[in-house]
XYZ file of C-alpha atoms in Angstrom:
152
model
C -52.665 -17.514 -67.316
C -48.739 -19.180 -67.429
C -47.603 -17.384 -64.391
C -50.809 -19.424 -62.235
C -49.926 -22.703 -63.899
C -46.159 -21.830 -62.259
C -47.170 -21.154 -59.261
C -49.928 -24.074 -58.928
C -46.661 -26.167 -60.568
C -44.862 -25.056 -57.420
C -47.407 -25.187 -54.717
C -47.817 -29.600 -56.098
C -44.393 -29.775 -55.738
C -44.212 -27.286 -52.089
C -47.413 -30.034 -50.903
C -45.532 -33.353 -52.376
C -42.758 -32.417 -50.662
C -43.651 -31.881 -47.092
C -46.040 -34.516 -48.028
C -43.360 -36.731 -48.531
C -41.206 -35.667 -44.931
C -44.290 -35.846 -43.079
C -45.137 -39.622 -44.192
C -41.177 -39.980 -44.024
C -40.229 -39.307 -40.304
C -44.121 -39.375 -38.652
C -43.417 -42.059 -35.803
C -45.029 -45.544 -36.798
C -46.852 -46.157 -32.820
C -48.206 -43.485 -30.263
C -46.178 -44.762 -27.837
C -42.878 -44.350 -29.409
C -44.085 -40.351 -29.942
C -44.438 -40.419 -25.815
C -41.379 -42.269 -25.378
C -39.308 -39.091 -27.921
C -41.559 -36.832 -25.733
C -40.357 -38.185 -22.677
C -36.302 -38.454 -23.879
C -37.168 -34.193 -24.671
C -38.856 -33.662 -21.809
C -35.612 -35.662 -19.029
C -32.968 -33.471 -21.781
C -34.925 -30.483 -21.098
C -35.251 -31.397 -16.547
C -30.870 -32.171 -16.991
C -30.375 -29.369 -18.475
C -33.234 -27.214 -16.401
C -30.766 -28.899 -13.209
C -27.400 -27.983 -14.825
C -29.110 -24.205 -15.554
C -29.544 -24.091 -11.671
C -26.163 -26.116 -10.564
C -24.476 -23.422 -12.722
C -27.243 -20.220 -11.410
C -26.284 -21.847 -7.680
C -22.153 -21.808 -8.543
C -22.344 -18.282 -9.669
C -24.105 -16.847 -6.836
C -21.608 -18.895 -4.445
C -18.798 -17.638 -6.183
C -20.998 -13.626 -6.211
C -20.891 -14.169 -2.760
C -17.375 -14.764 -2.847
C -16.429 -12.332 -4.945
C -18.346 -9.349 -2.750
C -16.981 -10.792 0.867
C -13.300 -10.606 -0.981
C -14.249 -6.926 -2.260
C -15.433 -6.439 1.527
C -11.929 -7.237 2.939
C -9.885 -5.534 0.661
C -11.882 -2.746 1.135
C -11.320 -3.189 4.916
C -7.855 -3.566 4.326
C -7.630 -0.387 2.415
C -8.856 1.481 4.558
C -7.035 -0.517 7.067
C -3.721 0.751 4.619
C -5.228 4.213 5.091
C -5.059 5.008 8.834
C -1.788 3.399 9.184
C -0.670 5.441 6.306
C -1.891 8.424 8.148
C -0.169 7.570 11.516
C 2.730 6.802 9.830
C 2.291 10.920 7.616
C 1.205 12.588 11.904
C 4.446 10.208 13.211
C 6.863 12.193 10.590
C 5.743 15.761 10.836
C 6.206 14.956 15.095
C 9.049 13.940 14.220
C 10.147 16.650 11.825
C 9.181 19.110 14.355
C 11.435 17.317 17.714
C 14.475 17.437 14.391
C 14.040 21.206 14.601
C 13.850 21.539 18.038
C 16.657 19.160 18.547
C 18.940 21.614 15.863
C 17.449 24.412 17.745
C 19.276 23.143 21.199
C 22.468 22.192 19.406
C 22.716 26.169 18.336
C 21.700 27.436 20.840
C 23.908 24.892 22.747
C 26.995 25.982 20.050
C 25.807 29.715 21.237
C 27.057 28.542 24.800
C 30.171 26.595 23.582
C 31.535 29.796 21.588
C 30.595 31.591 24.222
C 32.344 30.069 27.257
C 35.464 28.803 25.028
C 36.205 32.393 24.196
C 35.672 32.805 28.387
C 38.486 29.835 29.176
C 40.343 31.696 26.236
C 40.123 35.238 28.282
C 40.969 33.253 32.220
C 43.411 31.286 30.408
C 45.137 34.768 29.189
C 45.185 35.827 32.770
C 46.173 33.031 34.851
C 48.967 32.937 32.089
C 49.637 36.361 32.953
C 48.779 36.085 36.449
C 50.897 32.316 36.644
C 54.286 34.646 34.986
C 53.480 37.625 37.418
C 53.786 34.991 40.783
C 56.692 33.275 38.610
C 58.488 36.751 37.709
C 57.850 38.047 42.248
C 59.164 34.680 43.135
C 62.379 34.948 41.151
C 62.188 38.372 42.152
C 61.743 37.231 45.311
C 64.552 34.847 45.925
C 66.849 37.142 44.053
C 66.746 39.401 46.700
C 66.862 36.955 49.321
C 70.125 36.110 47.782
C 70.810 39.566 47.116
C 70.377 40.297 50.406
C 72.444 36.928 52.117
C 75.616 38.140 49.754
C 75.600 41.479 52.025
C 75.560 40.778 55.470
C 76.898 37.979 54.799
C 79.355 39.485 52.258
């Protein structure tokens, strides 16, 4: 029974409290209620406009970022193609370098062969020049000796 009594006391206290709040904060006239609702409606409209403007701005930013992303993808593709082109050029230049090195080795071999032949020919020419020189000296000596014999 005592528990029931406490429960009733609490309910009465809550009822008085809520009644006091309702009475204290109750608007005095109906027009003030509609004004309050009008202000609230205006605030909500402003919030809605702000939200719409924010949504539009975010959509524009999203579009700009998507355009920027497409531009960057295009640039990346262009750079990949340029890189492939540069790699192909490097491969071609390496092949040309190998060919030129082969030609250079071939030319060095020819130069060595020709130098050997020139050395052989120059040795022959030196020997031939010595023979010609000796022949000329013998000819002159024989002329002088023949000339001395007739005159002498």
